[in-house]
CSV table of C-alpha atoms in Angstrom, one decimal:
chain,number,residue,atom,x,y,z
A,1,UNK,CA,97.2,102.8,123.4
A,2,UNK,CA,98.5,99.3,122.8
A,3,UNK,CA,95.3,98.3,121.1
A,4,UNK,CA,95.6,101.3,118.8
A,5,UNK,CA,99.1,100.3,117.9
A,6,UNK,CA,98.1,96.7,117.2
A,7,UNK,CA,95.2,97.8,115.1
A,8,UNK,CA,97.4,100.2,113.0
A,9,UNK,CA,100.1,97.5,112.5
A,10,UNK,CA,97.4,94.9,111.5
A,11,UNK,CA,95.8,97.4,109.1
A,12,UNK,CA,99.2,98.1,107.5
A,13,UNK,CA,100.0,94.4,107.2
A,14,UNK,CA,96.7,93.6,105.6
A,15,UNK,CA,97.1,96.5,103.2
A,16,UNK,CA,100.6,95.3,102.1
A,17,UNK,CA,99.3,91.8,101.7
A,18,UNK,CA,96.5,93.0,99.4
A,19,UNK,CA,98.7,95.4,97.5
A,20,UNK,CA,101.1,92.6,96.6
A,21,UNK,CA,98.8,89.6,96.2
A,22,UNK,CA,101.2,87.5,94.2
A,23,UNK,CA,104.4,88.1,96.1
A,24,UNK,CA,106.5,84.9,96.4
A,25,UNK,CA,103.9,83.0,94.4
A,26,UNK,CA,106.7,81.3,92.4
A,27,UNK,CA,108.0,79.7,95.6
A,28,UNK,CA,104.7,78.0,96.4
A,29,UNK,CA,102.4,75.2,95.1
A,30,UNK,CA,103.2,73.7,91.7
A,31,UNK,CA,106.2,76.0,91.2
A,32,UNK,CA,107.7,74.8,94.4
A,33,UNK,CA,107.0,71.1,93.6
A,34,UNK,CA,108.7,71.4,90.2
A,35,UNK,CA,111.6,73.5,91.6
A,36,UNK,CA,112.3,70.8,94.2
A,37,UNK,CA,113.0,68.3,91.5
A,38,UNK,CA,115.8,70.4,90.0
A,39,UNK,CA,119.3,71.1,91.2
A,40,UNK,CA,119.7,74.4,89.4
A,41,UNK,CA,120.1,78.0,90.7
A,42,UNK,CA,117.3,80.4,90.9
A,43,UNK,CA,117.7,83.3,88.5
A,44,UNK,CA,117.1,86.8,89.9
A,45,UNK,CA,114.7,87.8,87.2
A,46,UNK,CA,112.1,85.2,88.3
A,47,UNK,CA,108.7,86.9,88.5
A,48,UNK,CA,105.2,86.9,89.9
A,49,UNK,CA,102.2,88.7,88.4
A,50,UNK,CA,98.4,88.9,88.5
A,51,UNK,CA,97.1,88.1,85.1
A,52,UNK,CA,93.7,88.0,83.4
A,53,UNK,CA,92.6,84.8,81.7
A,54,UNK,CA,92.7,84.7,77.9
A,55,UNK,CA,94.8,87.9,77.5
A,56,UNK,CA,98.4,87.4,76.4
A,57,UNK,CA,101.0,89.0,78.6
A,58,UNK,CA,104.5,89.6,77.5
A,59,UNK,CA,107.7,90.1,79.4
A,60,UNK,CA,111.2,90.7,78.2
A,61,UNK,CA,114.0,88.8,79.9
A,62,UNK,CA,117.8,88.8,79.2
A,63,UNK,CA,119.6,85.5,79.7
A,64,UNK,CA,123.4,85.0,79.9
A,65,UNK,CA,125.0,82.8,77.2
A,66,UNK,CA,126.5,79.4,77.7
A,67,UNK,CA,123.9,78.4,80.3
A,68,UNK,CA,121.1,75.9,80.6
A,69,UNK,CA,117.8,77.4,81.8
A,70,UNK,CA,114.4,76.1,82.9
A,71,UNK,CA,111.2,78.1,82.9
A,72,UNK,CA,108.6,76.8,85.3
A,73,UNK,CA,105.2,78.5,85.1
A,74,UNK,CA,102.5,77.9,87.7
A,75,UNK,CA,99.0,79.3,88.4
A,76,UNK,CA,95.8,78.5,90.2
A,77,UNK,CA,94.2,75.1,89.4
A,78,UNK,CA,91.3,76.3,87.3
A,79,UNK,CA,93.4,78.6,85.1
A,80,UNK,CA,95.2,75.8,83.3
A,81,UNK,CA,96.4,75.1,80.6
A,82,UNK,CA,98.9,77.9,80.3
A,83,UNK,CA,100.0,78.8,76.8
A,84,UNK,CA,103.7,79.8,76.6
A,85,UNK,CA,105.6,81.2,73.6
A,86,UNK,CA,109.2,82.2,73.4
A,87,UNK,CA,109.7,84.9,70.9
A,88,UNK,CA,112.7,86.7,69.4
A,89,UNK,CA,112.3,90.4,70.2
A,90,UNK,CA,114.0,91.6,67.0
A,91,UNK,CA,112.4,89.4,64.4
A,92,UNK,CA,109.3,88.3,66.2
A,93,UNK,CA,110.1,84.7,65.2
A,94,UNK,CA,108.5,82.2,67.6
A,95,UNK,CA,111.3,80.0,68.9
A,96,UNK,CA,109.0,77.7,70.9
A,97,UNK,CA,105.3,77.3,71.4
A,98,UNK,CA,104.2,74.9,74.1
A,99,UNK,CA,100.9,74.3,72.3
A,100,UNK,CA,102.9,71.7,70.2
A,101,UNK,CA,103.8,69.8,73.4
A,102,UNK,CA,100.4,69.7,75.1
A,103,UNK,CA,101.0,72.9,77.0
A,104,UNK,CA,104.0,71.8,79.1
A,105,UNK,CA,104.6,74.2,82.0
A,106,UNK,CA,108.2,73.4,82.4
A,107,UNK,CA,110.5,74.3,79.5
A,108,UNK,CA,114.2,73.5,79.4
A,109,UNK,CA,116.5,75.3,77.0
A,110,UNK,CA,120.1,76.2,76.3
A,111,UNK,CA,121.2,79.7,75.4
A,112,UNK,CA,124.5,79.9,73.4
A,113,UNK,CA,125.0,83.7,73.5
A,114,UNK,CA,123.6,86.3,75.8
A,115,UNK,CA,120.3,87.4,74.4
A,116,UNK,CA,116.9,88.8,75.1
A,117,UNK,CA,113.7,86.8,74.8
A,118,UNK,CA,110.1,87.8,74.9
A,119,UNK,CA,108.0,85.3,76.9
A,120,UNK,CA,104.3,85.4,76.2
A,121,UNK,CA,102.0,83.8,78.7
A,122,UNK,CA,98.3,83.3,78.4
A,123,UNK,CA,96.1,81.6,81.0
A,124,UNK,CA,93.7,79.6,78.8
A,125,UNK,CA,91.4,78.5,81.7
A,126,UNK,CA,89.9,76.0,79.3
A,127,UNK,CA,87.5,74.3,81.7
A,128,UNK,CA,86.4,77.3,83.7
A,129,UNK,CA,83.4,79.6,83.1
A,130,UNK,CA,83.8,82.9,84.9
A,131,UNK,CA,80.5,84.4,86.2
A,132,UNK,CA,81.6,87.5,88.1
A,133,UNK,CA,84.0,90.3,87.3
A,134,UNK,CA,87.4,89.7,88.9
A,135,UNK,CA,87.1,86.0,88.9
A,136,UNK,CA,89.1,85.8,85.7
A,137,UNK,CA,92.3,87.0,87.4
A,138,UNK,CA,94.9,84.7,88.9
A,139,UNK,CA,98.4,84.8,90.2
A,140,UNK,CA,101.1,83.5,87.9
A,141,UNK,CA,104.6,82.5,89.1
A,142,UNK,CA,107.5,82.4,86.6
A,143,UNK,CA,110.5,80.7,88.1
A,144,UNK,CA,113.7,80.8,86.1
A,145,UNK,CA,116.3,78.3,87.0
A,146,UNK,CA,119.8,78.2,85.5
A,147,UNK,CA,123.1,76.2,85.5
A,148,UNK,CA,126.3,76.5,83.5
A,149,UNK,CA,126.4,74.3,80.4
A,150,UNK,CA,128.4,71.2,81.6
A,151,UNK,CA,131.4,70.3,79.5
A,152,UNK,CA,130.8,67.2,77.4
A,153,UNK,CA,133.3,64.7,76.0
A,154,UNK,CA,136.2,62.8,77.5
B,1,UNK,CA,130.6,142.5,42.5
B,2,UNK,CA,127.8,143.7,44.8
B,3,UNK,CA,125.3,141.5,43.0
B,4,UNK,CA,127.5,138.5,43.5
B,5,UNK,CA,127.9,139.2,47.2
B,6,UNK,CA,124.1,139.6,47.6
B,7,UNK,CA,123.6,136.3,45.8
B,8,UNK,CA,126.1,134.6,48.0
B,9,UNK,CA,124.5,136.0,51.2
B,10,UNK,CA,121.1,134.9,50.0
B,11,UNK,CA,122.4,131.4,49.3
B,12,UNK,CA,124.0,131.1,52.7
B,13,UNK,CA,120.8,132.3,54.4
B,14,UNK,CA,118.6,129.9,52.4
B,15,UNK,CA,120.9,127.0,53.3
B,16,UNK,CA,120.8,127.9,57.0
B,17,UNK,CA,117.0,128.1,56.9
B,18,UNK,CA,116.8,124.8,55.1
B,19,UNK,CA,119.1,123.3,57.6
B,20,UNK,CA,117.0,124.6,60.5
B,21,UNK,CA,113.8,123.2,58.9
B,22,UNK,CA,115.5,119.9,58.3
B,23,UNK,CA,116.8,119.8,61.9
B,24,UNK,CA,113.4,120.6,63.4
B,25,UNK,CA,111.8,118.0,61.1
B,26,UNK,CA,114.5,115.5,62.1
B,27,UNK,CA,113.8,116.2,65.8
B,28,UNK,CA,110.0,115.9,65.3
B,29,UNK,CA,110.5,112.6,63.4
B,30,UNK,CA,112.8,111.3,66.2
B,31,UNK,CA,110.2,112.3,68.9
B,32,UNK,CA,107.4,110.6,66.9
B,33,UNK,CA,109.5,107.5,66.5
B,34,UNK,CA,110.3,107.5,70.2
B,35,UNK,CA,106.6,107.9,71.0
B,36,UNK,CA,105.6,105.0,68.8
B,37,UNK,CA,108.5,102.9,70.3
B,38,UNK,CA,107.3,103.8,73.7
B,39,UNK,CA,103.7,102.7,73.0
B,40,UNK,CA,104.9,99.4,71.7
B,41,UNK,CA,107.2,98.9,74.7
B,42,UNK,CA,104.3,99.6,77.1
B,43,UNK,CA,102.8,96.3,76.2
B,44,UNK,CA,105.8,94.5,77.5
B,45,UNK,CA,107.1,94.1,81.0
B,46,UNK,CA,110.8,94.4,81.4
B,47,UNK,CA,112.6,92.3,83.9
B,48,UNK,CA,115.7,94.0,85.4
B,49,UNK,CA,118.4,91.8,86.9
B,50,UNK,CA,120.1,92.7,90.1
B,51,UNK,CA,123.6,94.2,89.7
B,52,UNK,CA,124.8,91.1,91.6
B,53,UNK,CA,124.1,88.9,88.5
B,54,UNK,CA,126.0,91.4,86.3
B,55,UNK,CA,129.0,91.7,88.5
B,56,UNK,CA,129.2,87.9,89.1
B,57,UNK,CA,129.1,87.4,85.4
B,58,UNK,CA,131.9,90.0,84.9
B,59,UNK,CA,134.1,88.2,87.4
B,60,UNK,CA,133.4,84.8,85.7
B,61,UNK,CA,134.5,86.4,82.4
B,62,UNK,CA,138.0,87.2,83.8
B,63,UNK,CA,137.8,90.8,84.8
B,64,UNK,CA,140.2,91.8,87.6
B,65,UNK,CA,139.6,94.3,90.4
B,66,UNK,CA,140.5,97.9,89.7
B,67,UNK,CA,140.1,100.0,92.8
B,68,UNK,CA,140.2,103.4,90.9
B,69,UNK,CA,137.0,102.6,89.0
B,70,UNK,CA,134.7,102.5,92.0
B,71,UNK,CA,133.1,105.8,92.8
B,72,UNK,CA,134.4,107.0,96.2
B,73,UNK,CA,131.8,107.4,98.9
B,74,UNK,CA,130.6,111.0,99.0
B,75,UNK,CA,128.7,113.1,101.5
B,76,UNK,CA,125.2,112.1,100.6
B,77,UNK,CA,123.8,115.3,102.2
B,78,UNK,CA,125.2,117.1,99.1
B,79,UNK,CA,123.0,115.0,96.8
B,80,UNK,CA,119.9,117.1,96.7
B,81,UNK,CA,117.6,116.2,93.8
B,82,UNK,CA,115.5,113.1,94.0
B,83,UNK,CA,116.6,111.8,90.6
B,84,UNK,CA,120.3,112.3,91.5
B,85,UNK,CA,119.8,110.4,94.8
B,86,UNK,CA,118.2,107.6,92.8
B,87,UNK,CA,121.0,107.5,90.2
B,88,UNK,CA,123.6,107.5,93.0
B,89,UNK,CA,121.7,104.7,94.8
B,90,UNK,CA,121.9,102.6,91.6
B,91,UNK,CA,125.6,103.4,91.1
B,92,UNK,CA,126.6,102.6,94.6
B,93,UNK,CA,124.4,99.4,94.5
B,94,UNK,CA,126.5,98.2,91.6
B,95,UNK,CA,129.8,99.3,93.3
B,96,UNK,CA,128.8,97.4,96.4
B,97,UNK,CA,128.4,94.2,94.4
B,98,UNK,CA,131.6,94.9,92.5
B,99,UNK,CA,133.5,95.2,95.8
B,100,UNK,CA,131.7,92.1,97.2
B,101,UNK,CA,132.4,89.8,94.2
B,102,UNK,CA,136.1,90.7,94.5
B,103,UNK,CA,136.1,90.0,98.3
B,104,UNK,CA,136.7,93.7,99.3
B,105,UNK,CA,134.4,92.9,102.3
B,106,UNK,CA,135.3,95.8,104.7
B,107,UNK,CA,135.0,98.3,101.9
B,108,UNK,CA,131.7,96.9,100.6
B,109,UNK,CA,130.1,97.1,104.0
B,110,UNK,CA,130.8,100.9,104.0
B,111,UNK,CA,128.9,101.1,100.7
B,112,UNK,CA,126.0,99.1,102.2
B,113,UNK,CA,125.8,101.6,105.1
B,114,UNK,CA,125.7,104.5,102.6
B,115,UNK,CA,123.0,102.7,100.6
B,116,UNK,CA,120.9,102.5,103.7
B,117,UNK,CA,121.4,106.2,104.4
B,118,UNK,CA,120.4,107.0,100.8
B,119,UNK,CA,117.3,104.8,101.1
B,120,UNK,CA,116.0,107.2,103.8
B,121,UNK,CA,116.1,110.0,101.4
B,122,UNK,CA,114.3,107.9,98.8
B,123,UNK,CA,111.8,106.7,101.4
B,124,UNK,CA,112.6,103.1,100.7
B,125,UNK,CA,114.4,102.4,104.0
B,126,UNK,CA,111.8,99.8,105.0
B,127,UNK,CA,113.3,97.4,102.4
B,128,UNK,CA,116.5,97.3,104.5
B,129,UNK,CA,115.0,94.8,107.0
B,130,UNK,CA,116.3,95.0,110.5
B,131,UNK,CA,116.6,91.2,110.8
B,132,UNK,CA,119.5,91.3,108.3
B,133,UNK,CA,121.4,93.9,110.3
B,134,UNK,CA,120.8,91.9,113.5
B,135,UNK,CA,122.3,88.9,111.7
B,136,UNK,CA,125.2,91.0,110.6
B,137,UNK,CA,125.8,92.2,114.1
B,138,UNK,CA,125.8,88.6,115.4
B,139,UNK,CA,128.4,87.7,112.7
B,140,UNK,CA,130.5,90.8,113.0
B,141,UNK,CA,133.8,88.9,113.4
B,142,UNK,CA,133.2,86.5,110.5
B,143,UNK,CA,133.8,88.4,107.2
B,144,UNK,CA,132.6,85.5,105.0
B,145,UNK,CA,129.2,85.4,106.8
B,146,UNK,CA,129.0,89.2,106.7
B,147,UNK,CA,129.5,89.1,103.0
B,148,UNK,CA,126.9,86.4,102.5
B,149,UNK,CA,124.3,88.3,104.6
B,150,UNK,CA,125.0,91.6,103.0
B,151,UNK,CA,124.5,90.1,99.5
B,152,UNK,CA,121.3,88.4,100.7
B,153,UNK,CA,120.1,91.7,102.1
B,154,UNK,CA,120.8,93.7,99.0
B,155,UNK,CA,119.3,91.1,96.7
B,156,UNK,CA,116.2,91.2,98.9
B,157,UNK,CA,116.1,95.1,98.6
B,158,UNK,CA,116.5,95.0,94.8
B,159,UNK,CA,113.8,92.4,94.4
B,160,UNK,CA,111.4,94.2,96.7
B,161,UNK,CA,112.0,97.5,94.7
B,162,UNK,CA,110.7,95.6,91.7
B,163,UNK,CA,107.5,94.9,93.5
B,164,UNK,CA,106.7,98.4,94.5
B,165,UNK,CA,104.4,100.7,92.6
B,166,UNK,CA,107.1,103.3,92.2
B,167,UNK,CA,108.1,102.2,88.8
B,168,UNK,CA,109.8,105.5,88.0
B,169,UNK,CA,112.1,105.3,91.0
B,170,UNK,CA,113.0,101.6,90.2
B,171,UNK,CA,113.7,102.6,86.6
B,172,UNK,CA,116.1,105.4,87.6
B,173,UNK,CA,117.9,103.2,90.1
B,174,UNK,CA,118.2,100.6,87.4
B,175,UNK,CA,119.8,103.1,85.0
B,176,UNK,CA,122.3,104.1,87.7
B,177,UNK,CA,123.2,100.4,88.1
B,178,UNK,CA,123.5,99.5,84.4
B,179,UNK,CA,125.5,102.6,83.5
B,180,UNK,CA,127.9,101.7,86.4
B,181,UNK,CA,128.1,98.1,85.3
B,182,UNK,CA,129.0,99.2,81.7
B,183,UNK,CA,131.5,101.7,83.2
B,184,UNK,CA,133.3,99.2,85.4
B,185,UNK,CA,133.6,96.6,82.6
B,186,UNK,CA,134.4,98.8,79.6
B,187,UNK,CA,137.1,100.8,81.6
B,188,UNK,CA,138.8,97.6,82.8
B,189,UNK,CA,139.8,96.9,79.2
B,190,UNK,CA,143.1,98.5,78.4
B,191,UNK,CA,143.6,97.0,75.0
B,192,UNK,CA,140.5,96.0,73.1
B,193,UNK,CA,142.3,94.1,70.4
B,194,UNK,CA,144.1,91.9,72.9
B,195,UNK,CA,141.1,91.3,75.1
B,196,UNK,CA,138.3,90.3,72.7
B,197,UNK,CA,136.6,88.1,75.3
B,198,UNK,CA,136.2,91.0,77.7
B,199,UNK,CA,135.0,93.3,74.9
B,200,UNK,CA,132.4,90.7,74.0
B,201,UNK,CA,131.2,90.5,77.6
B,202,UNK,CA,130.7,94.3,77.7
B,203,UNK,CA,128.3,93.8,74.8
B,204,UNK,CA,126.7,91.0,76.7
B,205,UNK,CA,126.0,93.5,79.5
B,206,UNK,CA,124.7,95.7,76.7
B,207,UNK,CA,122.1,93.1,76.0
B,208,UNK,CA,120.8,93.7,79.5
B,209,UNK,CA,120.9,97.5,78.9
B,210,UNK,CA,118.0,97.2,76.4
B,211,UNK,CA,115.6,96.2,79.2
B,212,UNK,CA,116.8,98.9,81.6
B,213,UNK,CA,116.5,101.5,78.8
B,214,UNK,CA,113.0,100.3,77.8
B,215,UNK,CA,111.8,100.4,81.4
B,216,UNK,CA,113.1,103.9,81.7
B,217,UNK,CA,111.4,104.9,78.5
B,218,UNK,CA,108.1,103.5,79.6
B,219,UNK,CA,108.1,105.1,83.1
B,220,UNK,CA,110.1,108.2,82.7
B,221,UNK,CA,109.4,109.4,79.1
B,222,UNK,CA,106.9,112.1,80.3
B,223,UNK,CA,109.2,113.5,82.9
B,224,UNK,CA,110.7,116.7,81.5
B,225,UNK,CA,113.6,116.9,84.0
B,226,UNK,CA,114.8,113.4,82.8
B,227,UNK,CA,114.9,114.3,79.1
B,228,UNK,CA,118.7,115.1,79.0
B,229,UNK,CA,119.4,111.7,80.6
B,230,UNK,CA,117.1,110.0,78.2
B,231,UNK,CA,118.8,111.6,75.2
B,232,UNK,CA,122.2,110.4,76.4
B,233,UNK,CA,120.8,106.9,77.2
B,234,UNK,CA,119.3,106.8,73.7
B,235,UNK,CA,122.8,107.4,72.2
B,236,UNK,CA,124.2,104.5,74.2
B,237,UNK,CA,121.4,102.3,73.0
B,238,UNK,CA,122.0,103.3,69.4
B,239,UNK,CA,125.8,102.5,69.7
B,240,UNK,CA,124.9,99.1,71.2
B,241,UNK,CA,122.4,98.5,68.4
B,242,UNK,CA,125.0,99.4,65.8
B,243,UNK,CA,127.5,97.0,67.5
B,244,UNK,CA,124.9,94.3,67.3
B,245,UNK,CA,124.3,94.9,63.6
B,246,UNK,CA,128.1,94.7,63.0
B,247,UNK,CA,128.1,91.3,64.7
B,248,UNK,CA,125.5,90.2,62.1
B,249,UNK,CA,123.7,87.7,64.2
B,250,UNK,CA,121.3,85.1,62.8
B,251,UNK,CA,119.3,83.2,65.4
B,252,UNK,CA,117.8,79.7,65.2
B,253,UNK,CA,116.1,77.3,67.6
B,254,UNK,CA,116.2,73.5,67.6
B,255,UNK,CA,114.0,71.3,69.8
B,256,UNK,CA,114.6,67.8,71.1
B,257,UNK,CA,113.2,65.4,73.6
B,258,UNK,CA,115.6,64.4,76.4
B,259,UNK,CA,115.3,62.1,79.4
B,260,UNK,CA,114.5,65.1,81.5
B,261,UNK,CA,111.9,66.4,79.2
B,262,UNK,CA,111.7,68.8,76.3
B,263,UNK,CA,114.8,70.9,75.5
B,264,UNK,CA,115.2,73.8,73.2
B,265,UNK,CA,118.6,75.2,72.0
B,266,UNK,CA,118.6,78.8,70.9
B,267,UNK,CA,121.7,79.6,68.8
B,268,UNK,CA,123.1,82.9,67.6
B,269,UNK,CA,125.5,82.4,64.7
B,270,UNK,CA,127.7,85.5,64.8
B,271,UNK,CA,130.8,85.3,62.7
B,272,UNK,CA,132.0,88.8,63.3
B,273,UNK,CA,132.7,91.0,66.4
B,274,UNK,CA,131.8,94.6,66.9
B,275,UNK,CA,134.3,97.1,65.6
B,276,UNK,CA,137.0,98.8,67.7
B,277,UNK,CA,135.5,102.1,66.7
B,278,UNK,CA,132.1,101.0,68.0
B,279,UNK,CA,133.6,99.9,71.3
B,280,UNK,CA,135.6,103.2,71.7
B,281,UNK,CA,132.4,105.2,71.0
B,282,UNK,CA,130.5,103.1,73.6
B,283,UNK,CA,133.2,103.5,76.2
B,284,UNK,CA,133.4,107.3,75.7
B,285,UNK,CA,129.6,107.7,75.9
B,286,UNK,CA,129.4,105.6,79.1
B,287,UNK,CA,132.2,107.6,80.7
B,288,UNK,CA,130.4,110.8,79.7
B,289,UNK,CA,127.1,109.7,81.3
B,290,UNK,CA,128.8,108.3,84.4
B,291,UNK,CA,130.7,111.6,84.9
B,292,UNK,CA,127.4,113.5,84.6
B,293,UNK,CA,125.8,111.2,87.2
B,294,UNK,CA,128.7,111.8,89.6
B,295,UNK,CA,128.6,115.5,89.1
B,296,UNK,CA,124.8,115.6,89.5
B,297,UNK,CA,124.4,117.2,86.0
B,298,UNK,CA,121.1,115.5,85.3
């Protein structure tokens, strides 16, 4: 009976683990390393996802005004560089493209007024050749850090 | 005389018919537009903030606690339909945080207990991890610790909901939360002209509404029973959009290199504020939806 219970529990745990392969990914590896250098708060909309190489993925995030933010994006080693673009959802204007800065994975910015942003992420995997189906997918962690804009001046 | 009367009747009938045709054409166009909109939105993933972030923001903006605004705890056995249970869950979730950020700790714990009971009905009770309740029991006499643990627990629940495959449920819960957040903030304002900062922060929360609305549209658009709710939510979205147009924002981004790396500044140059009329409309519509949620009219 005990063995049966143990087997069922194990089966459920394994199932959950596979169902959410990227859970807490943004608190590991490169993301964790970059996060530890900062003294900012973690924003609740930080995200993890399983993405396919060379296919752009968009997510919409709303950010409070009068705050400094930092986006830290991390993935598996052979999926770099990561192309990131910050886009205005209304006008489609590209506010920032990390291609211009040698594909930086950590972007700091200030938001003056509460607004939405579309973040487009593409895993370029420039140095990798995928041979089998499924090999071109990897976990991506998006860690969003924030702090109040400090008052400046005397 | 008879000829004139006949002509008049014909004219009235013709205008009615034309009106009906126009109305059905309008509805068709609106449905088509919504469908197109929905297809576009499906390509984007919408991140939904926990009500904790919205309520903490509200407190930072200078809102004060108003007891009468929180929906009193009701007998959850009387909430029968799944969608109403989900809407109530979202509403109480937001109320819980509202009470927590204003340090109404004893009261907020009652809401947490109700949320746990409601979670059983929604089959999401496993997100309320026992370890948190064990820690709460151990800290029963320390209200500050209880508050911290309960906030930690509820944030964990909200973030876990985001990672389930039940997107429809998460979207409905989200709608319950954002409507309550708008209700609590908009109804705290007694004089819109004298409290422009608070009015502006209602529109800030409105910026978050767009993501909740889009997520609902993507995951619940095909569910017939949710159409009346969607119609009402679309009205709120249109009012918020009109308010944004009135503010006449123009955005710009500047980039500079700092000692800590690259930094971008995204500015919105809005010289105007939304009109009082728009705010009154928003407030009235939010009250209307919230009343329908409380009365289980969806």
